[in-house]
Short mmCIF file of C-alpha atoms and ligand atoms in Angstrom, two decimals:
data_model
loop_
_atom_site.label_atom_id
_atom_site.label_comp_id
_atom_site.label_asym_id
_atom_site.label_seq_id
_atom_site.Cartn_x
_atom_site.Cartn_y
_atom_site.Cartn_z
CA MET A 1 141.40 51.15 192.20
CA SER A 2 138.03 49.58 190.75
CA SER A 3 135.91 48.35 193.33
CA THR A 4 135.70 45.28 190.67
CA MET A 5 138.68 43.92 189.54
CA ARG A 6 139.56 40.71 186.96
CA VAL A 7 141.45 39.35 188.72
CA LEU A 8 144.12 36.26 187.43
CA VAL A 9 144.86 33.56 190.75
CA THR A 10 148.10 31.91 189.71
CA GLY A 11 147.80 28.86 191.71
CA ASP A 12 144.00 28.95 192.65
CA ARG A 13 144.17 24.70 192.62
CA GLY A 14 146.20 24.88 195.75
CA TYR A 15 145.80 25.20 199.77
CA VAL A 16 145.50 28.98 199.39
CA GLY A 17 144.29 29.65 196.19
CA ALA A 18 141.30 27.15 197.06
CA VAL A 19 140.82 29.22 199.92
CA LEU A 20 141.02 33.15 198.15
CA ALA A 21 139.80 32.70 194.51
CA PRO A 22 135.77 32.36 195.73
CA LEU A 23 136.76 34.55 198.54
CA LEU A 24 137.98 37.23 196.17
CA GLN A 25 134.07 36.41 194.40
CA GLU A 26 132.31 36.74 197.45
CA ALA A 27 134.00 40.40 197.22
CA GLY A 28 132.69 40.81 193.91
CA HIS A 29 135.95 40.56 192.16
CA GLU A 30 136.07 37.98 188.73
CA VAL A 31 138.39 35.66 188.91
CA VAL A 32 140.10 34.23 185.86
CA GLY A 33 142.40 31.19 187.65
CA LEU A 34 145.69 30.00 186.29
CA ASP A 35 147.79 26.05 187.50
CA THR A 36 150.01 23.51 186.19
CA GLY A 37 146.98 21.19 188.06
CA TRP A 38 150.12 19.17 190.08
CA TYR A 39 147.26 18.36 193.05
CA ASP A 40 144.21 18.45 191.55
CA GLY A 41 141.52 15.46 192.79
CA CYS A 42 143.06 16.12 195.24
CA ASP A 43 140.84 16.98 197.37
CA PHE A 44 139.81 17.21 201.37
CA GLY A 45 135.05 17.65 201.25
CA PRO A 46 133.75 19.31 198.27
CA TYR A 47 135.63 21.39 195.99
CA ARG A 48 133.25 23.30 192.99
CA PRO A 49 135.38 26.37 192.02
CA GLU A 50 133.04 28.01 190.17
CA TYR A 51 135.29 30.50 187.88
CA GLU A 52 136.99 30.14 184.49
CA GLN A 53 140.35 27.89 185.17
CA ARG A 54 143.07 27.91 182.96
CA THR A 55 146.10 25.31 182.69
CA GLY A 56 149.26 26.15 182.05
CA ASP A 57 152.20 26.76 183.43
CA ILE A 58 153.54 30.65 184.44
CA ARG A 59 156.39 29.99 182.68
CA ASP A 60 155.11 30.02 179.38
CA ALA A 61 152.91 33.23 180.36
CA THR A 62 152.72 36.04 177.68
CA ALA A 63 151.95 39.14 177.60
CA GLU A 64 148.65 38.58 175.54
CA SER A 65 147.68 36.07 177.70
CA LEU A 66 147.86 38.55 180.68
CA HIS A 67 145.70 41.29 178.70
CA GLY A 68 142.24 42.52 180.49
CA PHE A 69 143.40 42.09 183.50
CA ASP A 70 143.53 44.63 186.29
CA ALA A 71 145.80 42.23 189.50
CA ILE A 72 147.33 39.08 189.31
CA VAL A 73 147.35 37.69 193.16
CA HIS A 74 150.74 35.39 192.50
CA LEU A 75 150.39 31.56 194.37
CA ALA A 76 152.60 29.84 192.22
CA ALA A 77 155.14 27.75 193.64
CA ILE A 78 157.35 24.67 194.87
CA SER A 79 154.78 25.36 197.57
CA ASN A 80 157.98 23.69 200.45
CA ASP A 81 161.18 23.71 201.75
CA PRO A 82 161.35 19.19 201.03
CA ILE A 83 160.39 20.12 197.56
CA GLY A 84 162.91 22.69 197.39
CA HIS A 85 165.86 20.53 198.53
CA LEU A 86 164.89 17.80 196.15
CA ASN A 87 165.94 20.01 193.27
CA PRO A 88 166.87 23.20 193.82
CA GLU A 89 167.14 24.35 190.13
CA THR A 90 163.15 24.04 190.11
CA THR A 91 162.87 25.36 192.93
CA TYR A 92 164.49 28.46 191.56
CA SER A 93 162.64 28.73 188.05
CA VAL A 94 159.00 28.29 189.66
CA ASN A 95 159.80 30.53 192.60
CA ALA A 96 162.14 33.22 191.18
CA PHE A 97 162.42 33.34 187.73
CA GLY A 98 159.55 31.96 186.50
CA ALA A 99 157.85 34.58 188.83
CA ALA A 100 159.03 37.66 187.76
CA HIS A 101 159.35 36.13 184.32
CA LEU A 102 155.21 37.07 185.00
CA ALA A 103 155.40 39.92 186.31
CA GLU A 104 157.67 41.56 183.15
CA ALA A 105 154.80 39.18 181.30
CA ALA A 106 152.12 41.72 183.08
CA ARG A 107 153.80 44.50 183.30
CA THR A 108 154.24 44.76 179.56
CA ALA A 109 149.89 43.73 179.27
CA GLY A 110 149.05 47.04 181.25
CA VAL A 111 147.62 45.00 184.66
CA GLY A 112 147.75 47.49 187.25
CA ARG A 113 149.09 45.29 189.87
CA PHE A 114 151.04 42.63 190.97
CA LEU A 115 150.50 40.75 194.20
CA PHE A 116 153.46 38.08 195.21
CA SER A 117 152.61 35.16 197.65
CA SER A 118 156.12 35.93 199.14
CA SER A 119 157.16 34.00 203.00
CA CYS A 120 158.36 34.87 206.58
CA SER A 121 160.85 31.95 205.94
CA LEU A 122 163.22 34.34 204.57
CA TYR A 123 164.13 35.22 208.08
CA GLY A 124 165.20 31.32 208.06
CA ALA A 125 167.49 31.55 210.85
CA ALA A 126 166.76 35.12 212.77
CA GLY A 127 166.95 35.16 216.70
CA ASP A 128 165.23 36.28 219.39
CA GLU A 129 164.16 39.75 218.03
CA ALA A 130 160.77 39.41 216.53
CA VAL A 131 161.79 40.11 212.97
CA THR A 132 160.25 43.67 210.54
CA GLU A 133 160.32 43.72 206.53
CA GLU A 134 163.42 45.99 207.06
CA SER A 135 165.36 43.12 208.67
CA ALA A 136 168.11 41.41 207.03
CA THR A 137 167.02 38.22 205.57
CA ASN A 138 168.33 35.18 206.34
CA PRO A 139 167.52 31.96 204.62
CA VAL A 140 168.16 28.58 205.04
CA THR A 141 166.82 26.79 202.76
CA PRO A 142 166.34 26.71 198.70
CA TYR A 143 162.37 27.72 199.18
CA GLY A 144 163.61 30.95 201.42
CA GLU A 145 166.31 31.86 199.14
CA SER A 146 163.50 31.95 195.99
CA LYS A 147 161.15 33.94 197.81
CA ILE A 148 163.85 37.09 198.74
CA LEU A 149 165.07 35.96 194.97
CA ALA A 150 161.71 36.58 193.11
CA GLU A 151 160.72 39.81 195.64
CA GLN A 152 163.83 41.02 193.81
CA LEU A 153 163.37 40.35 190.07
CA ILE A 154 159.93 41.77 190.82
CA GLY A 155 160.83 44.61 191.92
CA LYS A 156 162.67 46.22 189.68
CA LEU A 157 160.23 46.40 187.16
CA ALA A 158 158.05 48.57 189.37
CA ASP A 159 156.71 52.28 188.44
CA GLU A 160 154.23 54.10 187.80
CA SER A 161 151.76 51.86 186.21
CA PHE A 162 153.19 48.74 187.72
CA SER A 163 152.48 48.07 191.80
CA PRO A 164 154.37 44.77 192.99
CA ALA A 165 153.40 44.43 197.10
CA TYR A 166 155.36 41.30 198.44
CA LEU A 167 152.96 39.77 200.99
CA ARG A 168 155.77 37.86 203.66
CA ASN A 169 152.73 35.05 204.78
CA ALA A 170 153.37 33.67 208.40
CA THR A 171 153.01 28.94 207.85
CA ALA A 172 149.18 28.87 207.34
CA TYR A 173 146.72 26.32 209.34
CA GLY A 174 143.25 25.46 208.52
CA ALA A 175 140.37 23.58 205.92
CA SER A 176 141.37 24.25 202.76
CA PRO A 177 139.74 22.25 200.21
CA ARG A 178 143.03 21.36 198.28
CA LEU A 179 143.95 20.41 201.61
CA ARG A 180 147.94 20.85 203.10
CA THR A 181 149.63 17.69 206.68
CA ASP A 182 152.89 19.26 205.36
CA ILE A 183 152.33 22.71 207.41
CA VAL A 184 153.09 22.05 210.84
CA VAL A 185 149.78 22.07 211.94
CA ASN A 186 147.72 20.87 209.97
CA ASN A 187 150.10 17.66 210.62
CA LEU A 188 150.23 17.90 214.25
CA CYS A 189 146.37 16.99 213.55
CA ALA A 190 146.25 15.17 210.62
CA SER A 191 148.80 12.95 212.98
CA ALA A 192 147.19 12.50 216.30
CA ALA A 193 143.61 11.25 213.75
CA ASN A 194 145.39 9.00 212.28
CA ALA A 195 147.72 7.78 214.56
CA GLY A 196 146.46 8.45 218.23
CA GLU A 197 149.64 10.64 218.09
CA VAL A 198 151.12 13.95 218.17
CA ARG A 199 154.69 13.26 216.87
CA LEU A 200 156.76 15.41 215.80
CA ALA A 201 159.20 16.01 213.70
CA SER A 202 162.10 18.44 214.98
CA ASP A 203 162.27 18.60 219.05
CA GLY A 204 159.55 21.12 219.33
CA THR A 205 161.84 24.13 220.91
CA PRO A 206 161.72 26.97 217.43
CA TRP A 207 158.86 29.78 217.90
CA ARG A 208 156.63 29.94 213.69
CA PRO A 209 154.67 32.88 213.75
CA LEU A 210 151.26 31.22 212.48
CA VAL A 211 148.36 32.27 210.60
CA HIS A 212 144.51 30.83 209.33
CA VAL A 213 144.74 30.33 205.19
CA GLU A 214 141.42 32.65 205.08
CA ASP A 215 142.96 35.26 206.95
CA ILE A 216 146.13 35.16 204.72
CA SER A 217 143.80 35.59 201.99
CA ARG A 218 141.72 38.17 203.18
CA ALA A 219 144.67 39.85 203.28
CA PHE A 220 145.42 39.46 199.86
CA LEU A 221 141.97 41.44 199.53
CA ALA A 222 142.70 44.04 201.88
CA VAL A 223 146.63 44.84 199.24
CA LEU A 224 143.90 44.54 196.45
CA GLU A 225 142.14 47.22 197.31
CA ALA A 226 144.18 49.63 199.17
CA GLY A 227 145.39 52.30 198.00
CA ARG A 228 148.14 52.42 195.14
CA ASP A 229 150.85 54.44 197.87
CA THR A 230 149.71 52.14 200.54
CA ILE A 231 151.65 48.80 198.49
CA HIS A 232 153.39 49.92 196.06
CA ASP A 233 157.03 48.12 195.78
CA GLN A 234 156.12 47.59 199.64
CA ALA A 235 155.97 43.76 201.60
CA PHE A 236 153.99 43.18 204.19
CA ASN A 237 154.21 40.80 207.26
CA ILE A 238 151.02 38.36 207.66
CA GLY A 239 150.49 36.58 210.47
CA ARG A 240 149.04 37.90 214.23
CA ASP A 241 150.84 38.56 217.70
CA GLU A 242 148.41 35.87 219.07
CA ASP A 243 149.96 33.58 216.41
CA VAL A 244 153.96 33.57 217.40
CA MET A 245 153.94 30.11 218.87
CA GLN A 246 156.66 27.57 219.72
CA VAL A 247 156.23 24.24 217.65
CA ARG A 248 155.78 22.51 220.97
CA THR A 249 152.81 24.78 222.42
CA VAL A 250 151.60 23.94 218.91
CA ALA A 251 152.15 20.61 219.63
CA GLN A 252 150.32 20.80 223.48
CA ALA A 253 147.50 21.70 221.71
CA VAL A 254 146.66 19.49 219.85
CA ALA A 255 147.16 17.26 222.69
CA ALA A 256 144.65 18.47 224.93
CA ARG A 257 141.71 18.69 221.84
CA TYR A 258 142.67 14.72 220.67
CA ASP A 259 143.23 13.68 224.26
CA ALA A 260 146.46 12.29 222.50
CA PRO A 261 149.99 12.43 224.37
CA VAL A 262 152.59 14.27 222.91
CA THR A 263 155.96 11.45 220.51
CA LEU A 264 159.20 12.83 218.55
CA ALA A 265 159.46 11.08 215.63
CA ALA A 266 161.95 8.60 214.58
CA GLY A 267 165.17 11.15 214.10
CA ALA A 268 163.78 14.38 215.09
CA GLY A 269 166.33 16.40 215.71
CA SER A 270 166.07 20.44 216.05
CA ASP A 271 164.97 22.65 213.20
CA ALA A 272 167.51 25.40 211.90
CA ARG A 273 164.37 28.11 211.40
CA ASP A 274 163.49 29.50 214.26
CA TYR A 275 161.76 33.66 213.68
CA ARG A 276 159.54 35.15 215.43
CA VAL A 277 157.56 38.10 213.15
CA SER A 278 156.29 41.22 213.61
CA PHE A 279 152.70 42.14 212.68
CA ALA A 280 152.79 45.87 213.39
CA LYS A 281 153.75 46.93 209.88
CA ALA A 282 150.31 44.87 207.99
CA THR A 283 147.95 46.65 210.71
CA ARG A 284 149.37 49.80 210.91
CA GLU A 285 149.11 50.29 207.06
CA LEU A 286 146.27 47.52 205.94
CA PRO A 287 142.94 48.59 208.14
CA ALA A 288 140.77 46.26 205.86
CA PHE A 289 143.07 43.52 207.26
CA ARG A 290 142.00 41.73 210.85
CA PRO A 291 143.00 38.41 211.14
CA VAL A 292 139.66 36.52 212.98
CA TRP A 293 140.76 32.82 213.70
CA THR A 294 143.26 31.95 216.40
CA VAL A 295 144.93 28.32 216.22
CA PRO A 296 143.10 26.31 218.84
CA ILE A 297 140.34 27.43 217.27
CA GLY A 298 142.16 26.54 213.65
CA ILE A 299 142.49 23.48 215.90
CA ASP A 300 138.78 22.94 216.53
CA GLU A 301 137.62 23.76 212.61
CA MET A 302 140.53 21.09 211.46
CA ALA A 303 139.83 18.34 214.34
CA GLU A 304 135.90 18.91 212.82
CA GLN A 305 137.02 18.42 209.33
CA ILE A 306 138.89 15.49 210.56
CA ASP A 307 136.29 13.76 211.64
CA ALA A 308 133.97 14.43 208.10
CA TYR A 309 135.71 13.87 205.49
CA GLY A 310 139.06 11.20 207.12
CA VAL A 311 142.57 12.94 205.91
CA ASP A 312 144.80 10.19 203.81
CA GLU A 313 148.78 11.91 205.13
CA ASP A 314 150.18 10.78 200.87
CA ARG A 315 147.70 12.40 199.02
CA PHE A 316 147.32 16.16 200.84
CA THR A 317 151.70 16.00 201.08
CA ARG A 318 153.18 17.52 198.64
CA LEU A 319 156.32 16.27 198.43
CA ARG A 320 154.54 13.05 198.05
CA GLN A 321 152.56 14.10 195.07
CA ILE A 322 155.16 15.64 193.38
CA GLN A 323 156.65 12.33 193.59
CA CYS A 324 153.77 10.37 192.31
CA HIS A 325 153.99 12.21 189.15
CA THR A 326 158.00 12.21 188.09
CA ASP A 327 158.23 8.02 189.71
CA ALA A 328 155.44 7.34 186.98
CA GLY A 329 157.29 9.65 185.19
CA ARG A 330 153.92 12.44 184.61
CA LEU A 331 156.17 15.61 185.05
CA ASP A 332 160.12 16.01 184.49
CA ASP A 333 163.11 17.55 186.25
CA LEU A 334 161.56 20.54 185.48
CA LEU A 335 158.61 19.90 187.36
CA ARG A 336 156.83 20.21 183.42
CA TRP A 337 153.78 18.11 182.33
CA ARG A 338 155.54 15.81 179.60
N1 LIG B 1 150.86 27.58 202.89
C1 LIG B 1 151.62 28.56 203.40
O1 LIG B 1 152.17 27.91 204.45
C2 LIG B 1 152.30 29.19 202.93
C3 LIG B 1 153.18 30.11 204.14
C4 LIG B 1 153.88 31.57 203.13
C5 LIG B 1 153.72 31.25 201.81
N2 LIG B 1 152.67 30.06 200.78
C6 LIG B 1 153.01 30.57 199.47
O2 LIG B 1 151.67 30.81 199.15
C7 LIG B 1 151.34 29.81 197.53
C8 LIG B 1 150.06 29.31 197.82
O3 LIG B 1 150.99 28.29 198.64
P1 LIG B 1 149.96 27.23 198.66
O4 LIG B 1 150.44 26.55 200.16
O5 LIG B 1 148.38 27.41 198.54
O6 LIG B 1 150.35 26.31 197.86
P2 LIG B 1 149.67 24.87 196.94
O7 LIG B 1 151.41 23.23 196.80
O8 LIG B 1 148.76 24.07 197.58
O9 LIG B 1 150.01 25.40 195.75
C9 LIG B 1 150.36 25.87 194.85
C10 LIG B 1 149.98 25.52 193.14
O10 LIG B 1 150.51 26.49 192.38
C11 LIG B 1 150.29 25.24 191.01
N3 LIG B 1 152.18 26.04 190.61
C12 LIG B 1 152.71 25.19 191.11
N4 LIG B 1 153.63 25.20 189.80
C13 LIG B 1 152.63 26.13 188.97
C14 LIG B 1 153.66 26.64 188.25
N5 LIG B 1 155.29 26.73 187.41
N6 LIG B 1 152.59 27.32 186.70
C15 LIG B 1 151.48 27.38 187.65
N7 LIG B 1 151.14 26.84 188.46
C16 LIG B 1 151.91 26.05 189.36
C17 LIG B 1 150.39 24.25 192.28
O11 LIG B 1 149.77 22.51 190.88
C18 LIG B 1 149.59 24.10 193.04
O12 LIG B 1 147.63 23.85 193.05
C19 LIG B 1 153.06 29.78 197.57
O13 LIG B 1 153.49 31.10 196.78
C20 LIG B 1 153.36 29.92 198.63
O14 LIG B 1 154.96 29.92 198.86
C21 LIG B 1 152.72 29.69 201.80
#
């Protein structure tokens, strides 16, 4: 690939996108964003993007609108399990069929590289062994299923001039100008800061792979710039071995940082999502990607930024924001602006 690329980042106004887009710019790439803007205004600290931001739905993308891009980083999605459960059909329409539609339009437009933001949650209930990219998938939610279907549909388009790659990201943590507090580390920090207790939503026993949002962004940069043979139609687990931990271990670390007790939220039960993941392939194949954050440092970062900006959990919970839009009649059942 040429050293400077013109890159379309979908979902650039979300949690990962707000960190990733500037990181690509710093690396010298030209960035254009495409986003429906569902979370516009839900800012955590200053958010001043300096690139062209298009407002639109990936489900409506046309080949004409994608001409001239070297690569697409496709982040736009219904990004978590609770929204996925709300309406699985809508989750499939965006996360799987919408992603495949965008990839097809990209291939028609001559875009050479398509980086899909997949998820380790497609491994679902995985048992005690660390799963690799070759392991069986066992999703326990429509969200996890939608990511598998998307990989399969996009994979069918791979050919000598169109190279998709699938970054199966661990659960993210850390500060972003478009913060989410519905993901475990950030959620526990917000609970400690606001309620004075680290409130667990499950019994804390499940294993989870975690990764800092900035390290996810570095992984996309590494795949963007890697040789075609390395990434063509390949899946990569993105995270680091030190950050595969039980939820209760995270809770104890947050509790220590805030000097707050760990408590169980009302109705806290077991959680079927339980998986340990191997990151050996990304370590081996992507030497340009080396994660730099760890969960304890990320907890410190969150605590400092929450001190500086405050954290309104409703504002940073994706499901609540979507429900706000649907209750007010701004979004329809398929999550399209009316
Ligand atoms: N955050 C995580 O822990 C995590 C972990 C693994 C994978 N991922 C994946 O990474 C991607 C980004 O996650 P995130 O945490 O930034 O999510 P997010 O919800 O914060 O951001 C998603 C963005 O996509 C936009 N969007 C949604 N549907 C769209 C559509 N149809 N057309 C155009 N824009 C649309 C939203 O407005 C939002 O700005 C998602 O694909 C998610 O599934 C995230």
